[in-house]
Amino acid sequence: MTEWQASISADILARYAGDAAREVDGVLGLAGRRGVKVDGDDGAVRVELHLVVDWGASIPDVGRLVQSRVREYLASMADVEPATVDVIIDEIGPIP
C-alpha cells in the first residue's frame, strides 16, 4: 500500500486565510493588492495578513480573533497548522 499526500499551493492557503480573516467582526477587508502572504519554504507555514479594520474596533481584539480564526480555518480546510499568523493593520475606517 502506498501513502498519498496532497500538497496545497500557497495561493490556495492565502485565499483560505483571507476568507477566514474577513469573517471576523471589525475586519472590513484585505489591504492592497496582495493582502495575504503565505511562506512555507522550510516546511513551516507562515501567514501574514494586511487588513483594513472598522473605525472603533479594538485592534488587539481583532488581531487575536483573526489569528485564531485563520488557524482554525486552515486546520479544518487544509490540515495545515501555521507556525505564525502575523496580522498587520494597514488602514482604519471604511474602504475607499
PDB file of N, CA and C in Angstrom:
ATOM      1  N   MET A   1       0.847  -1.176   0.000  1.00  0.00           N
ATOM      2  CA  MET A   1       0.000   0.000   0.000  1.00  0.00           C
ATOM      3  C   MET A   1       0.896   1.244   0.000  1.00  0.00           C
ATOM      4  N   THR A   2       0.568   2.197  -0.836  1.00  0.00           N
ATOM      5  CA  THR A   2       1.353   3.431  -0.915  1.00  0.00           C
ATOM      6  C   THR A   2       0.643   4.533  -0.159  1.00  0.00           C
ATOM      7  N   GLU A   3       1.447   5.439   0.369  1.00  0.00           N
ATOM      8  CA  GLU A   3       0.887   6.581   1.102  1.00  0.00           C
ATOM      9  C   GLU A   3       0.768   7.741   0.128  1.00  0.00           C
ATOM     10  N   TRP A   4      -0.385   8.384   0.132  1.00  0.00           N
ATOM     11  CA  TRP A   4      -0.617   9.508  -0.767  1.00  0.00           C
ATOM     12  C   TRP A   4      -0.728  10.771   0.061  1.00  0.00           C
ATOM     13  N   GLN A   5      -0.046  11.808  -0.385  1.00  0.00           N
ATOM     14  CA  GLN A   5      -0.107  13.083   0.338  1.00  0.00           C
ATOM     15  C   GLN A   5      -0.369  14.200  -0.665  1.00  0.00           C
ATOM     16  N   ALA A   6      -1.352  14.996  -0.382  1.00  0.00           N
ATOM     17  CA  ALA A   6      -1.671  16.130  -1.252  1.00  0.00           C
ATOM     18  C   ALA A   6      -0.908  17.351  -0.774  1.00  0.00           C
ATOM     19  N   SER A   7      -0.538  18.189  -1.716  1.00  0.00           N
ATOM     20  CA  SER A   7       0.061  19.462  -1.328  1.00  0.00           C
ATOM     21  C   SER A   7      -0.862  20.574  -1.815  1.00  0.00           C
ATOM     22  N   ILE A   8      -0.946  21.606  -1.031  1.00  0.00           N
ATOM     23  CA  ILE A   8      -1.822  22.727  -1.342  1.00  0.00           C
ATOM     24  C   ILE A   8      -0.938  23.936  -1.603  1.00  0.00           C
ATOM     25  N   SER A   9      -1.206  24.622  -2.689  1.00  0.00           N
ATOM     26  CA  SER A   9      -0.361  25.758  -3.063  1.00  0.00           C
ATOM     27  C   SER A   9      -0.519  26.916  -2.073  1.00  0.00           C
ATOM     28  N   ALA A  10       0.506  27.740  -2.046  1.00  0.00           N
ATOM     29  CA  ALA A  10       0.480  28.927  -1.192  1.00  0.00           C
ATOM     30  C   ALA A  10      -0.674  29.848  -1.572  1.00  0.00           C
ATOM     31  N   ASP A  11      -1.009  29.906  -2.863  1.00  0.00           N
ATOM     32  CA  ASP A  11      -2.124  30.759  -3.305  1.00  0.00           C
ATOM     33  C   ASP A  11      -3.450  30.304  -2.708  1.00  0.00           C
ATOM     34  N   ILE A  12      -3.663  28.990  -2.656  1.00  0.00           N
ATOM     35  CA  ILE A  12      -4.904  28.468  -2.077  1.00  0.00           C
ATOM     36  C   ILE A  12      -4.936  28.743  -0.573  1.00  0.00           C
ATOM     37  N   LEU A  13      -3.806  28.512   0.113  1.00  0.00           N
ATOM     38  CA  LEU A  13      -3.751  28.797   1.546  1.00  0.00           C
ATOM     39  C   LEU A  13      -3.994  30.283   1.814  1.00  0.00           C
ATOM     40  N   ALA A  14      -3.449  31.143   0.952  1.00  0.00           N
ATOM     41  CA  ALA A  14      -3.661  32.586   1.107  1.00  0.00           C
ATOM     42  C   ALA A  14      -5.138  32.925   0.936  1.00  0.00           C
ATOM     43  N   ARG A  15      -5.786  32.301  -0.022  1.00  0.00           N
ATOM     44  CA  ARG A  15      -7.223  32.543  -0.233  1.00  0.00           C
ATOM     45  C   ARG A  15      -8.022  32.101   0.988  1.00  0.00           C
ATOM     46  N   TYR A  16      -7.704  30.930   1.525  1.00  0.00           N
ATOM     47  CA  TYR A  16      -8.376  30.443   2.738  1.00  0.00           C
ATOM     48  C   TYR A  16      -8.161  31.408   3.902  1.00  0.00           C
ATOM     49  N   ALA A  17      -6.924  31.848   4.096  1.00  0.00           N
ATOM     50  CA  ALA A  17      -6.612  32.754   5.209  1.00  0.00           C
ATOM     51  C   ALA A  17      -7.366  34.072   5.063  1.00  0.00           C
ATOM     52  N   GLY A  18      -7.428  34.602   3.842  1.00  0.00           N
ATOM     53  CA  GLY A  18      -8.161  35.841   3.596  1.00  0.00           C
ATOM     54  C   GLY A  18      -9.644  35.682   3.863  1.00  0.00           C
ATOM     55  N   ASP A  19     -10.200  34.560   3.420  1.00  0.00           N
ATOM     56  CA  ASP A  19     -11.624  34.293   3.673  1.00  0.00           C
ATOM     57  C   ASP A  19     -11.909  34.231   5.173  1.00  0.00           C
ATOM     58  N   ALA A  20     -11.033  33.545   5.904  1.00  0.00           N
ATOM     59  CA  ALA A  20     -11.218  33.413   7.354  1.00  0.00           C
ATOM     60  C   ALA A  20     -11.120  34.770   8.040  1.00  0.00           C
ATOM     61  N   ALA A  21     -10.153  35.586   7.639  1.00  0.00           N
ATOM     62  CA  ALA A  21      -9.970  36.910   8.258  1.00  0.00           C
ATOM     63  C   ALA A  21     -11.191  37.794   8.044  1.00  0.00           C
ATOM     64  N   ARG A  22     -11.765  37.742   6.844  1.00  0.00           N
ATOM     65  CA  ARG A  22     -12.920  38.587   6.531  1.00  0.00           C
ATOM     66  C   ARG A  22     -14.158  38.192   7.324  1.00  0.00           C
ATOM     67  N   GLU A  23     -14.183  36.988   7.906  1.00  0.00           N
ATOM     68  CA  GLU A  23     -15.319  36.545   8.717  1.00  0.00           C
ATOM     69  C   GLU A  23     -15.334  37.193  10.102  1.00  0.00           C
ATOM     70  N   VAL A  24     -14.216  37.791  10.508  1.00  0.00           N
ATOM     71  CA  VAL A  24     -14.100  38.355  11.853  1.00  0.00           C
ATOM     72  C   VAL A  24     -14.742  39.737  11.902  1.00  0.00           C
ATOM     73  N   ASP A  25     -15.599  39.968  12.907  1.00  0.00           N
ATOM     74  CA  ASP A  25     -16.221  41.278  13.092  1.00  0.00           C
ATOM     75  C   ASP A  25     -15.139  42.334  13.274  1.00  0.00           C
ATOM     76  N   GLY A  26     -15.302  43.444  12.582  1.00  0.00           N
ATOM     77  CA  GLY A  26     -14.340  44.535  12.662  1.00  0.00           C
ATOM     78  C   GLY A  26     -13.383  44.569  11.483  1.00  0.00           C
ATOM     79  N   VAL A  27     -13.284  43.465  10.741  1.00  0.00           N
ATOM     80  CA  VAL A  27     -12.424  43.435   9.550  1.00  0.00           C
ATOM     81  C   VAL A  27     -13.264  43.872   8.358  1.00  0.00           C
ATOM     82  N   LEU A  28     -12.827  44.960   7.702  1.00  0.00           N
ATOM     83  CA  LEU A  28     -13.538  45.441   6.519  1.00  0.00           C
ATOM     84  C   LEU A  28     -13.035  44.769   5.248  1.00  0.00           C
ATOM     85  N   GLY A  29     -11.778  44.326   5.266  1.00  0.00           N
ATOM     86  CA  GLY A  29     -11.234  43.664   4.089  1.00  0.00           C
ATOM     87  C   GLY A  29      -9.729  43.572   4.158  1.00  0.00           C
ATOM     88  N   LEU A  30      -9.176  43.071   3.067  1.00  0.00           N
ATOM     89  CA  LEU A  30      -7.732  42.957   2.931  1.00  0.00           C
ATOM     90  C   LEU A  30      -7.194  44.262   2.360  1.00  0.00           C
ATOM     91  N   ALA A  31      -6.009  44.649   2.784  1.00  0.00           N
ATOM     92  CA  ALA A  31      -5.404  45.900   2.315  1.00  0.00           C
ATOM     93  C   ALA A  31      -4.506  45.627   1.113  1.00  0.00           C
ATOM     94  N   GLY A  32      -4.587  46.508   0.157  1.00  0.00           N
ATOM     95  CA  GLY A  32      -3.702  46.422  -1.003  1.00  0.00           C
ATOM     96  C   GLY A  32      -4.050  45.302  -1.955  1.00  0.00           C
ATOM     97  N   ARG A  33      -3.216  45.150  -2.965  1.00  0.00           N
ATOM     98  CA  ARG A  33      -3.466  44.124  -3.980  1.00  0.00           C
ATOM     99  C   ARG A  33      -3.170  42.731  -3.453  1.00  0.00           C
ATOM    100  N   ARG A  34      -2.224  42.629  -2.555  1.00  0.00           N
ATOM    101  CA  ARG A  34      -1.848  41.321  -2.016  1.00  0.00           C
ATOM    102  C   ARG A  34      -1.961  41.387  -0.502  1.00  0.00           C
ATOM    103  N   GLY A  35      -3.164  41.209   0.008  1.00  0.00           N
ATOM    104  CA  GLY A  35      -3.411  41.356   1.425  1.00  0.00           C
ATOM    105  C   GLY A  35      -2.970  40.185   2.277  1.00  0.00           C
ATOM    106  N   VAL A  36      -2.638  39.056   1.621  1.00  0.00           N
ATOM    107  CA  VAL A  36      -2.205  37.877   2.358  1.00  0.00           C
ATOM    108  C   VAL A  36      -0.946  37.325   1.707  1.00  0.00           C
ATOM    109  N   LYS A  37       0.023  37.030   2.547  1.00  0.00           N
ATOM    110  CA  LYS A  37       1.262  36.407   2.065  1.00  0.00           C
ATOM    111  C   LYS A  37       1.441  35.107   2.841  1.00  0.00           C
ATOM    112  N   VAL A  38       1.709  34.014   2.123  1.00  0.00           N
ATOM    113  CA  VAL A  38       1.959  32.718   2.756  1.00  0.00           C
ATOM    114  C   VAL A  38       3.338  32.253   2.334  1.00  0.00           C
ATOM    115  N   ASP A  39       4.150  31.890   3.320  1.00  0.00           N
ATOM    116  CA  ASP A  39       5.503  31.403   3.066  1.00  0.00           C
ATOM    117  C   ASP A  39       5.642  30.051   3.739  1.00  0.00           C
ATOM    118  N   GLY A  40       6.178  29.092   3.017  1.00  0.00           N
ATOM    119  CA  GLY A  40       6.368  27.768   3.590  1.00  0.00           C
ATOM    120  C   GLY A  40       7.638  27.122   3.112  1.00  0.00           C
ATOM    121  N   ASP A  41       8.673  27.925   2.913  1.00  0.00           N
ATOM    122  CA  ASP A  41       9.904  27.431   2.318  1.00  0.00           C
ATOM    123  C   ASP A  41      10.577  26.319   3.111  1.00  0.00           C
ATOM    124  N   ASP A  42      10.646  26.426   4.419  1.00  0.00           N
ATOM    125  CA  ASP A  42      11.371  25.432   5.216  1.00  0.00           C
ATOM    126  C   ASP A  42      10.441  24.407   5.863  1.00  0.00           C
ATOM    127  N   GLY A  43       9.254  24.268   5.321  1.00  0.00           N
ATOM    128  CA  GLY A  43       8.298  23.302   5.858  1.00  0.00           C
ATOM    129  C   GLY A  43       7.353  23.876   6.891  1.00  0.00           C
ATOM    130  N   ALA A  44       7.671  25.035   7.461  1.00  0.00           N
ATOM    131  CA  ALA A  44       6.795  25.699   8.421  1.00  0.00           C
ATOM    132  C   ALA A  44       6.019  26.787   7.687  1.00  0.00           C
ATOM    133  N   VAL A  45       4.710  26.717   7.745  1.00  0.00           N
ATOM    134  CA  VAL A  45       3.862  27.692   7.052  1.00  0.00           C
ATOM    135  C   VAL A  45       3.735  28.945   7.905  1.00  0.00           C
ATOM    136  N   ARG A  46       4.022  30.086   7.279  1.00  0.00           N
ATOM    137  CA  ARG A  46       3.869  31.378   7.936  1.00  0.00           C
ATOM    138  C   ARG A  46       2.882  32.212   7.114  1.00  0.00           C
ATOM    139  N   VAL A  47       1.929  32.825   7.824  1.00  0.00           N
ATOM    140  CA  VAL A  47       0.891  33.625   7.179  1.00  0.00           C
ATOM    141  C   VAL A  47       1.034  35.070   7.644  1.00  0.00           C
ATOM    142  N   GLU A  48       0.966  35.993   6.697  1.00  0.00           N
ATOM    143  CA  GLU A  48       0.987  37.425   7.009  1.00  0.00           C
ATOM    144  C   GLU A  48      -0.224  38.053   6.342  1.00  0.00           C
ATOM    145  N   LEU A  49      -1.067  38.714   7.149  1.00  0.00           N
ATOM    146  CA  LEU A  49      -2.277  39.356   6.642  1.00  0.00           C
ATOM    147  C   LEU A  49      -2.188  40.858   6.838  1.00  0.00           C
ATOM    148  N   HIS A  50      -2.542  41.605   5.796  1.00  0.00           N
ATOM    149  CA  HIS A  50      -2.617  43.071   5.860  1.00  0.00           C
ATOM    150  C   HIS A  50      -4.091  43.432   5.756  1.00  0.00           C
ATOM    151  N   LEU A  51      -4.607  44.076   6.815  1.00  0.00           N
ATOM    152  CA  LEU A  51      -6.048  44.269   6.914  1.00  0.00           C
ATOM    153  C   LEU A  51      -6.466  45.728   7.023  1.00  0.00           C
ATOM    154  N   VAL A  52      -7.718  45.955   6.654  1.00  0.00           N
ATOM    155  CA  VAL A  52      -8.411  47.213   6.909  1.00  0.00           C
ATOM    156  C   VAL A  52      -9.457  46.889   7.970  1.00  0.00           C
ATOM    157  N   VAL A  53      -9.425  47.624   9.088  1.00  0.00           N
ATOM    158  CA  VAL A  53     -10.388  47.376  10.162  1.00  0.00           C
ATOM    159  C   VAL A  53     -11.343  48.558  10.296  1.00  0.00           C
ATOM    160  N   ASP A  54     -12.471  48.270  10.862  1.00  0.00           N
ATOM    161  CA  ASP A  54     -13.525  49.257  11.052  1.00  0.00           C
ATOM    162  C   ASP A  54     -13.117  50.275  12.121  1.00  0.00           C
ATOM    163  N   TRP A  55     -13.509  51.519  11.875  1.00  0.00           N
ATOM    164  CA  TRP A  55     -13.267  52.583  12.856  1.00  0.00           C
ATOM    165  C   TRP A  55     -13.938  52.195  14.158  1.00  0.00           C
ATOM    166  N   GLY A  56     -13.219  52.300  15.266  1.00  0.00           N
ATOM    167  CA  GLY A  56     -13.766  51.997  16.577  1.00  0.00           C
ATOM    168  C   GLY A  56     -13.564  50.556  17.017  1.00  0.00           C
ATOM    169  N   ALA A  57     -13.110  49.695  16.123  1.00  0.00           N
ATOM    170  CA  ALA A  57     -12.858  48.300  16.506  1.00  0.00           C
ATOM    171  C   ALA A  57     -11.600  48.237  17.362  1.00  0.00           C
ATOM    172  N   SER A  58     -11.588  47.328  18.309  1.00  0.00           N
ATOM    173  CA  SER A  58     -10.411  47.132  19.155  1.00  0.00           C
ATOM    174  C   SER A  58      -9.362  46.365  18.350  1.00  0.00           C
ATOM    175  N   ILE A  59      -8.284  47.042  18.011  1.00  0.00           N
ATOM    176  CA  ILE A  59      -7.264  46.421  17.165  1.00  0.00           C
ATOM    177  C   ILE A  59      -6.658  45.174  17.821  1.00  0.00           C
ATOM    178  N   PRO A  60      -6.310  45.206  19.121  1.00  0.00           N
ATOM    179  CA  PRO A  60      -5.786  43.980  19.727  1.00  0.00           C
ATOM    180  C   PRO A  60      -6.782  42.815  19.675  1.00  0.00           C
ATOM    181  N   ASP A  61      -8.059  43.112  19.930  1.00  0.00           N
ATOM    182  CA  ASP A  61      -9.075  42.056  19.883  1.00  0.00           C
ATOM    183  C   ASP A  61      -9.244  41.504  18.477  1.00  0.00           C
ATOM    184  N   VAL A  62      -9.332  42.400  17.502  1.00  0.00           N
ATOM    185  CA  VAL A  62      -9.472  41.966  16.107  1.00  0.00           C
ATOM    186  C   VAL A  62      -8.262  41.116  15.703  1.00  0.00           C
ATOM    187  N   GLY A  63      -7.071  41.554  16.066  1.00  0.00           N
ATOM    188  CA  GLY A  63      -5.865  40.798  15.725  1.00  0.00           C
ATOM    189  C   GLY A  63      -5.881  39.390  16.301  1.00  0.00           C
ATOM    190  N   ARG A  64      -6.243  39.266  17.577  1.00  0.00           N
ATOM    191  CA  ARG A  64      -6.295  37.940  18.218  1.00  0.00           C
ATOM    192  C   ARG A  64      -7.363  37.059  17.583  1.00  0.00           C
ATOM    193  N   LEU A  65      -8.529  37.644  17.303  1.00  0.00           N
ATOM    194  CA  LEU A  65      -9.606  36.860  16.684  1.00  0.00           C
ATOM    195  C   LEU A  65      -9.236  36.400  15.277  1.00  0.00           C
ATOM    196  N   VAL A  66      -8.567  37.266  14.519  1.00  0.00           N
ATOM    197  CA  VAL A  66      -8.131  36.889  13.173  1.00  0.00           C
ATOM    198  C   VAL A  66      -7.108  35.754  13.262  1.00  0.00           C
ATOM    199  N   GLN A  67      -6.142  35.872  14.159  1.00  0.00           N
ATOM    200  CA  GLN A  67      -5.147  34.808  14.302  1.00  0.00           C
ATOM    201  C   GLN A  67      -5.824  33.474  14.617  1.00  0.00           C
ATOM    202  N   SER A  68      -6.742  33.494  15.558  1.00  0.00           N
ATOM    203  CA  SER A  68      -7.439  32.273  15.960  1.00  0.00           C
ATOM    204  C   SER A  68      -8.267  31.703  14.814  1.00  0.00           C
ATOM    205  N   ARG A  69      -9.032  32.569  14.137  1.00  0.00           N
ATOM    206  CA  ARG A  69      -9.914  32.113  13.051  1.00  0.00           C
ATOM    207  C   ARG A  69      -9.104  31.551  11.896  1.00  0.00           C
ATOM    208  N   VAL A  70      -8.002  32.201  11.532  1.00  0.00           N
ATOM    209  CA  VAL A  70      -7.166  31.720  10.428  1.00  0.00           C
ATOM    210  C   VAL A  70      -6.573  30.356  10.777  1.00  0.00           C
ATOM    211  N   ARG A  71      -6.093  30.204  12.005  1.00  0.00           N
ATOM    212  CA  ARG A  71      -5.542  28.905  12.425  1.00  0.00           C
ATOM    213  C   ARG A  71      -6.603  27.800  12.338  1.00  0.00           C
ATOM    214  N   GLU A  72      -7.798  28.069  12.865  1.00  0.00           N
ATOM    215  CA  GLU A  72      -8.887  27.088  12.828  1.00  0.00           C
ATOM    216  C   GLU A  72      -9.262  26.734  11.398  1.00  0.00           C
ATOM    217  N   TYR A  73      -9.387  27.745  10.556  1.00  0.00           N
ATOM    218  CA  TYR A  73      -9.833  27.546   9.174  1.00  0.00           C
ATOM    219  C   TYR A  73      -8.818  26.728   8.388  1.00  0.00           C
ATOM    220  N   LEU A  74      -7.530  27.069   8.511  1.00  0.00           N
ATOM    221  CA  LEU A  74      -6.503  26.327   7.780  1.00  0.00           C
ATOM    222  C   LEU A  74      -6.406  24.888   8.281  1.00  0.00           C
ATOM    223  N   ALA A  75      -6.590  24.686   9.577  1.00  0.00           N
ATOM    224  CA  ALA A  75      -6.551  23.325  10.121  1.00  0.00           C
ATOM    225  C   ALA A  75      -7.707  22.491   9.581  1.00  0.00           C
ATOM    226  N   SER A  76      -8.900  23.075   9.525  1.00  0.00           N
ATOM    227  CA  SER A  76     -10.066  22.302   9.089  1.00  0.00           C
ATOM    228  C   SER A  76     -10.132  22.134   7.574  1.00  0.00           C
ATOM    229  N   MET A  77      -9.739  23.154   6.819  1.00  0.00           N
ATOM    230  CA  MET A  77      -9.869  23.103   5.357  1.00  0.00           C
ATOM    231  C   MET A  77      -8.671  22.459   4.659  1.00  0.00           C
ATOM    232  N   ALA A  78      -7.482  22.600   5.247  1.00  0.00           N
ATOM    233  CA  ALA A  78      -6.281  22.154   4.544  1.00  0.00           C
ATOM    234  C   ALA A  78      -5.369  21.288   5.397  1.00  0.00           C
ATOM    235  N   ASP A  79      -5.769  20.983   6.632  1.00  0.00           N
ATOM    236  CA  ASP A  79      -4.932  20.207   7.546  1.00  0.00           C
ATOM    237  C   ASP A  79      -3.547  20.828   7.701  1.00  0.00           C
ATOM    238  N   VAL A  80      -3.530  22.160   7.799  1.00  0.00           N
ATOM    239  CA  VAL A  80      -2.282  22.915   7.941  1.00  0.00           C
ATOM    240  C   VAL A  80      -2.341  23.696   9.251  1.00  0.00           C
ATOM    241  N   GLU A  81      -1.278  23.580  10.029  1.00  0.00           N
ATOM    242  CA  GLU A  81      -1.164  24.363  11.258  1.00  0.00           C
ATOM    243  C   GLU A  81      -0.022  25.353  11.080  1.00  0.00           C
ATOM    244  N   PRO A  82      -0.336  26.633  10.837  1.00  0.00           N
ATOM    245  CA  PRO A  82       0.725  27.612  10.597  1.00  0.00           C
ATOM    246  C   PRO A  82       1.593  27.832  11.832  1.00  0.00           C
ATOM    247  N   ALA A  83       2.894  28.017  11.584  1.00  0.00           N
ATOM    248  CA  ALA A  83       3.830  28.323  12.673  1.00  0.00           C
ATOM    249  C   ALA A  83       3.546  29.714  13.217  1.00  0.00           C
ATOM    250  N   THR A  84       3.228  30.649  12.319  1.00  0.00           N
ATOM    251  CA  THR A  84       2.887  32.008  12.729  1.00  0.00           C
ATOM    252  C   THR A  84       1.742  32.535  11.874  1.00  0.00           C
ATOM    253  N   VAL A  85       0.939  33.390  12.499  1.00  0.00           N
ATOM    254  CA  VAL A  85      -0.087  34.156  11.784  1.00  0.00           C
ATOM    255  C   VAL A  85       0.107  35.599  12.236  1.00  0.00           C
ATOM    256  N   ASP A  86       0.731  36.392  11.379  1.00  0.00           N
ATOM    257  CA  ASP A  86       1.003  37.794  11.688  1.00  0.00           C
ATOM    258  C   ASP A  86      -0.095  38.665  11.094  1.00  0.00           C
ATOM    259  N   VAL A  87      -0.632  39.570  11.901  1.00  0.00           N
ATOM    260  CA  VAL A  87      -1.700  40.465  11.467  1.00  0.00           C
ATOM    261  C   VAL A  87      -1.158  41.894  11.502  1.00  0.00           C
ATOM    262  N   ILE A  88      -1.209  42.549  10.355  1.00  0.00           N
ATOM    263  CA  ILE A  88      -0.765  43.938  10.231  1.00  0.00           C
ATOM    264  C   ILE A  88      -1.981  44.773   9.840  1.00  0.00           C
ATOM    265  N   ILE A  89      -2.275  45.786  10.643  1.00  0.00           N
ATOM    266  CA  ILE A  89      -3.387  46.686  10.330  1.00  0.00           C
ATOM    267  C   ILE A  89      -2.828  47.825   9.498  1.00  0.00           C
ATOM    268  N   ASP A  90      -3.205  47.864   8.235  1.00  0.00           N
ATOM    269  CA  ASP A  90      -2.710  48.893   7.312  1.00  0.00           C
ATOM    270  C   ASP A  90      -3.596  50.121   7.265  1.00  0.00           C
ATOM    271  N   GLU A  91      -4.892  49.929   7.495  1.00  0.00           N
ATOM    272  CA  GLU A  91      -5.838  51.044   7.404  1.00  0.00           C
ATOM    273  C   GLU A  91      -6.930  50.894   8.442  1.00  0.00           C
ATOM    274  N   ILE A  92      -7.485  52.028   8.849  1.00  0.00           N
ATOM    275  CA  ILE A  92      -8.639  52.051   9.744  1.00  0.00           C
ATOM    276  C   ILE A  92      -9.719  52.879   9.080  1.00  0.00           C
ATOM    277  N   GLY A  93     -10.920  52.358   9.120  1.00  0.00           N
ATOM    278  CA  GLY A  93     -12.034  53.090   8.536  1.00  0.00           C
ATOM    279  C   GLY A  93     -12.595  52.382   7.328  1.00  0.00           C
ATOM    280  N   PRO A  94     -13.587  52.982   6.718  1.00  0.00           N
ATOM    281  CA  PRO A  94     -14.213  52.340   5.566  1.00  0.00           C
ATOM    282  C   PRO A  94     -13.263  52.239   4.385  1.00  0.00           C
ATOM    283  N   ILE A  95     -13.463  51.179   3.594  1.00  0.00           N
ATOM    284  CA  ILE A  95     -12.669  51.013   2.380  1.00  0.00           C
ATOM    285  C   ILE A  95     -13.093  52.082   1.387  1.00  0.00           C
ATOM    286  N   PRO A  96     -12.129  52.847   0.832  1.00  0.00           N
ATOM    287  CA  PRO A  96     -12.499  53.930  -0.098  1.00  0.00           C
ATOM    288  C   PRO A  96     -13.138  53.415  -1.356  1.00  0.00           C
TER     289      PRO A  96
END
